[in-house]
Tab-separated table of N, CA and C in Angstrom:
chain	number	residue	atom	x	y	z
A	1	UNK	N	91.876	59.485	121.763
A	1	UNK	CA	91.931	59.189	120.348
A	1	UNK	C	92.908	58.043	120.069
A	2	UNK	N	94.045	58.077	120.731
A	2	UNK	CA	95.052	57.025	120.515
A	2	UNK	C	94.485	55.665	120.888
A	3	UNK	N	93.836	55.582	122.038
A	3	UNK	CA	93.259	54.318	122.495
A	3	UNK	C	92.135	53.871	121.553
A	4	UNK	N	91.321	54.820	121.105
A	4	UNK	CA	90.244	54.503	120.168
A	4	UNK	C	90.825	53.845	118.913
A	5	UNK	N	91.879	54.420	118.364
A	5	UNK	CA	92.486	53.893	117.140
A	5	UNK	C	93.171	52.552	117.363
A	6	UNK	N	93.735	52.358	118.532
A	6	UNK	CA	94.348	51.050	118.823
A	6	UNK	C	93.305	49.947	118.842
A	7	UNK	N	92.096	50.287	119.277
A	7	UNK	CA	91.019	49.297	119.373
A	7	UNK	C	90.221	49.146	118.077
A	8	UNK	N	90.226	50.146	117.223
A	8	UNK	CA	89.445	50.104	115.982
A	8	UNK	C	90.200	49.312	114.920
A	9	UNK	N	89.621	48.208	114.493
A	9	UNK	CA	90.292	47.361	113.498
A	9	UNK	C	90.443	48.052	112.143
A	10	UNK	N	89.617	49.067	111.882
A	10	UNK	CA	89.676	49.787	110.612
A	10	UNK	C	90.817	50.799	110.555
A	11	UNK	N	91.298	51.249	111.699
A	11	UNK	CA	92.336	52.278	111.753
A	11	UNK	C	93.701	51.673	111.411
A	12	UNK	N	94.334	52.221	110.366
A	12	UNK	CA	95.654	51.725	109.970
A	12	UNK	C	96.771	52.673	110.372
A	13	UNK	N	96.452	53.982	110.460
A	13	UNK	CA	97.451	54.998	110.805
A	13	UNK	C	96.775	56.121	111.589
A	14	UNK	N	97.534	56.757	112.457
A	14	UNK	CA	97.059	57.916	113.207
A	14	UNK	C	98.161	58.959	113.195
A	15	UNK	N	97.813	60.177	112.754
A	15	UNK	CA	98.778	61.261	112.649
A	15	UNK	C	98.338	62.424	113.524
A	16	UNK	N	99.260	63.071	114.211
A	16	UNK	CA	98.996	64.317	114.931
A	16	UNK	C	99.267	65.436	113.942
A	17	UNK	N	98.281	66.293	113.706
A	17	UNK	CA	98.408	67.328	112.692
A	17	UNK	C	98.079	68.699	113.270
A	18	UNK	N	98.414	69.733	112.523
A	18	UNK	CA	98.042	71.094	112.908
A	18	UNK	C	96.824	71.500	112.080
A	19	UNK	N	96.186	72.561	112.499
A	19	UNK	CA	95.041	73.057	111.756
A	19	UNK	C	93.755	72.934	112.545
A	20	UNK	N	92.642	72.822	111.822
A	20	UNK	CA	91.314	72.803	112.437
A	20	UNK	C	91.127	71.601	113.371
A	21	UNK	N	91.680	70.469	113.038
A	21	UNK	CA	91.561	69.261	113.841
A	21	UNK	C	92.941	68.808	114.311
A	22	UNK	N	93.000	68.018	115.363
A	22	UNK	CA	94.275	67.598	115.941
A	22	UNK	C	94.816	66.289	115.369
A	23	UNK	N	93.940	65.457	114.821
A	23	UNK	CA	94.358	64.130	114.363
A	23	UNK	C	93.842	63.826	112.968
A	24	UNK	N	94.599	63.022	112.259
A	24	UNK	CA	94.179	62.454	110.989
A	24	UNK	C	94.241	60.940	111.155
A	25	UNK	N	93.126	60.282	110.946
A	25	UNK	CA	93.067	58.824	111.062
A	25	UNK	C	92.935	58.247	109.658
A	26	UNK	N	93.822	57.341	109.310
A	26	UNK	CA	93.720	56.643	108.036
A	26	UNK	C	93.038	55.311	108.331
A	27	UNK	N	91.940	55.043	107.611
A	27	UNK	CA	91.202	53.802	107.834
A	27	UNK	C	91.073	53.029	106.537
A	28	UNK	N	90.737	51.763	106.678
A	28	UNK	CA	90.488	50.924	105.520
A	28	UNK	C	89.279	50.066	105.842
A	29	UNK	N	88.260	50.146	104.992
A	29	UNK	CA	87.037	49.382	105.202
A	29	UNK	C	86.611	48.716	103.907
A	30	UNK	N	85.691	47.771	104.036
A	30	UNK	CA	85.171	47.069	102.869
A	30	UNK	C	83.941	47.751	102.286
A	31	UNK	N	83.331	48.661	103.056
A	31	UNK	CA	82.103	49.286	102.577
A	31	UNK	C	81.913	50.679	103.181
A	32	UNK	N	81.046	51.449	102.551
A	32	UNK	CA	80.688	52.764	103.065
A	32	UNK	C	79.948	52.618	104.395
A	33	UNK	N	79.184	51.557	104.536
A	33	UNK	CA	78.462	51.306	105.785
A	33	UNK	C	79.416	51.168	106.968
A	34	UNK	N	80.562	50.528	106.747
A	34	UNK	CA	81.555	50.389	107.818
A	34	UNK	C	82.155	51.744	108.191
A	35	UNK	N	82.309	52.629	107.210
A	35	UNK	CA	82.786	53.985	107.502
A	35	UNK	C	81.767	54.693	108.383
A	36	UNK	N	80.498	54.567	108.040
A	36	UNK	CA	79.433	55.204	108.820
A	36	UNK	C	79.409	54.683	110.252
A	37	UNK	N	79.597	53.400	110.443
A	37	UNK	CA	79.633	52.821	111.786
A	37	UNK	C	80.809	53.379	112.589
A	38	UNK	N	81.954	53.496	111.957
A	38	UNK	CA	83.125	54.051	112.637
A	38	UNK	C	82.877	55.509	113.012
A	39	UNK	N	82.285	56.266	112.104
A	39	UNK	CA	81.962	57.664	112.392
A	39	UNK	C	80.983	57.773	113.556
A	40	UNK	N	80.007	56.878	113.608
A	40	UNK	CA	79.045	56.876	114.718
A	40	UNK	C	79.751	56.666	116.054
A	41	UNK	N	80.750	55.820	116.070
A	41	UNK	CA	81.475	55.574	117.325
A	41	UNK	C	82.435	56.721	117.664
A	42	UNK	N	82.837	57.514	116.674
A	42	UNK	CA	83.715	58.664	116.911
A	42	UNK	C	82.977	59.857	117.518
A	43	UNK	N	81.663	59.888	117.381
A	43	UNK	CA	80.863	61.017	117.849
A	43	UNK	C	81.116	61.314	119.325
A	44	UNK	N	81.321	60.287	120.125
A	44	UNK	CA	81.532	60.488	121.567
A	44	UNK	C	82.829	61.242	121.868
A	45	UNK	N	83.763	61.295	120.888
A	45	UNK	CA	85.033	61.991	121.091
A	45	UNK	C	84.986	63.447	120.648
A	46	UNK	N	83.905	63.858	119.990
A	46	UNK	CA	83.779	65.238	119.537
A	46	UNK	C	83.517	65.328	118.049
A	47	UNK	N	83.494	66.560	117.565
A	47	UNK	CA	83.216	66.838	116.151
A	47	UNK	C	84.337	66.278	115.270
A	48	UNK	N	83.955	65.728	114.126
A	48	UNK	CA	84.954	65.230	113.180
A	48	UNK	C	84.543	65.592	111.763
A	49	UNK	N	85.468	65.417	110.854
A	49	UNK	CA	85.240	65.705	109.442
A	49	UNK	C	85.877	64.569	108.652
A	50	UNK	N	85.201	64.127	107.594
A	50	UNK	CA	85.699	62.992	106.814
A	50	UNK	C	86.020	63.388	105.384
A	51	UNK	N	87.059	62.775	104.856
A	51	UNK	CA	87.426	62.910	103.454
A	51	UNK	C	87.673	61.493	102.942
A	52	UNK	N	87.203	61.207	101.749
A	52	UNK	CA	87.377	59.878	101.174
A	52	UNK	C	88.326	59.971	99.991
A	53	UNK	N	89.355	59.148	100.004
A	53	UNK	CA	90.326	59.090	98.915
A	53	UNK	C	89.725	58.269	97.772
A	54	UNK	N	89.643	58.871	96.605
A	54	UNK	CA	89.079	58.196	95.437
A	54	UNK	C	90.136	57.430	94.641
A	55	UNK	N	91.386	57.919	94.703
A	55	UNK	CA	92.459	57.290	93.933
A	55	UNK	C	93.796	57.638	94.568
A	56	UNK	N	94.672	56.683	94.674
A	56	UNK	CA	96.012	56.899	95.193
A	56	UNK	C	96.916	57.285	94.018
A	57	UNK	N	97.409	58.499	94.033
A	57	UNK	CA	98.254	58.981	92.942
A	57	UNK	C	99.738	58.683	93.203
A	58	UNK	N	100.201	58.957	94.417
A	58	UNK	CA	101.607	58.788	94.758
A	58	UNK	C	101.714	58.472	96.231
A	59	UNK	N	102.358	57.367	96.565
A	59	UNK	CA	102.483	56.984	97.975
A	59	UNK	C	103.830	56.299	98.187
A	60	UNK	N	104.411	56.534	99.361
A	60	UNK	CA	105.681	55.903	99.741
A	60	UNK	C	106.804	56.180	98.749
A	61	UNK	N	106.845	57.413	98.275
A	61	UNK	CA	107.892	57.807	97.342
A	61	UNK	C	109.231	57.883	98.072
A	62	UNK	N	110.263	57.357	97.471
A	62	UNK	CA	111.597	57.376	98.049
A	62	UNK	C	112.251	58.712	97.706
A	63	UNK	N	112.689	59.419	98.739
A	63	UNK	CA	113.358	60.696	98.529
A	63	UNK	C	114.857	60.487	98.459
A	64	UNK	N	115.491	61.117	97.519
A	64	UNK	CA	116.941	60.955	97.350
A	64	UNK	C	117.674	62.113	97.975
């Protein structure tokens, strides 16, 4: 997964997480078609699940 994300130009972040899946990949694309292409290439690594962010509410908040 790490090597896949290093090579994928769409991948901006990779997180190791707990739960049903082991990784969370943050991607950025210009179209839904590009997301589908990336998902097609992920199939060889196993089952995956996708969520699409519709709006950024709060990001990079500074904690005091």
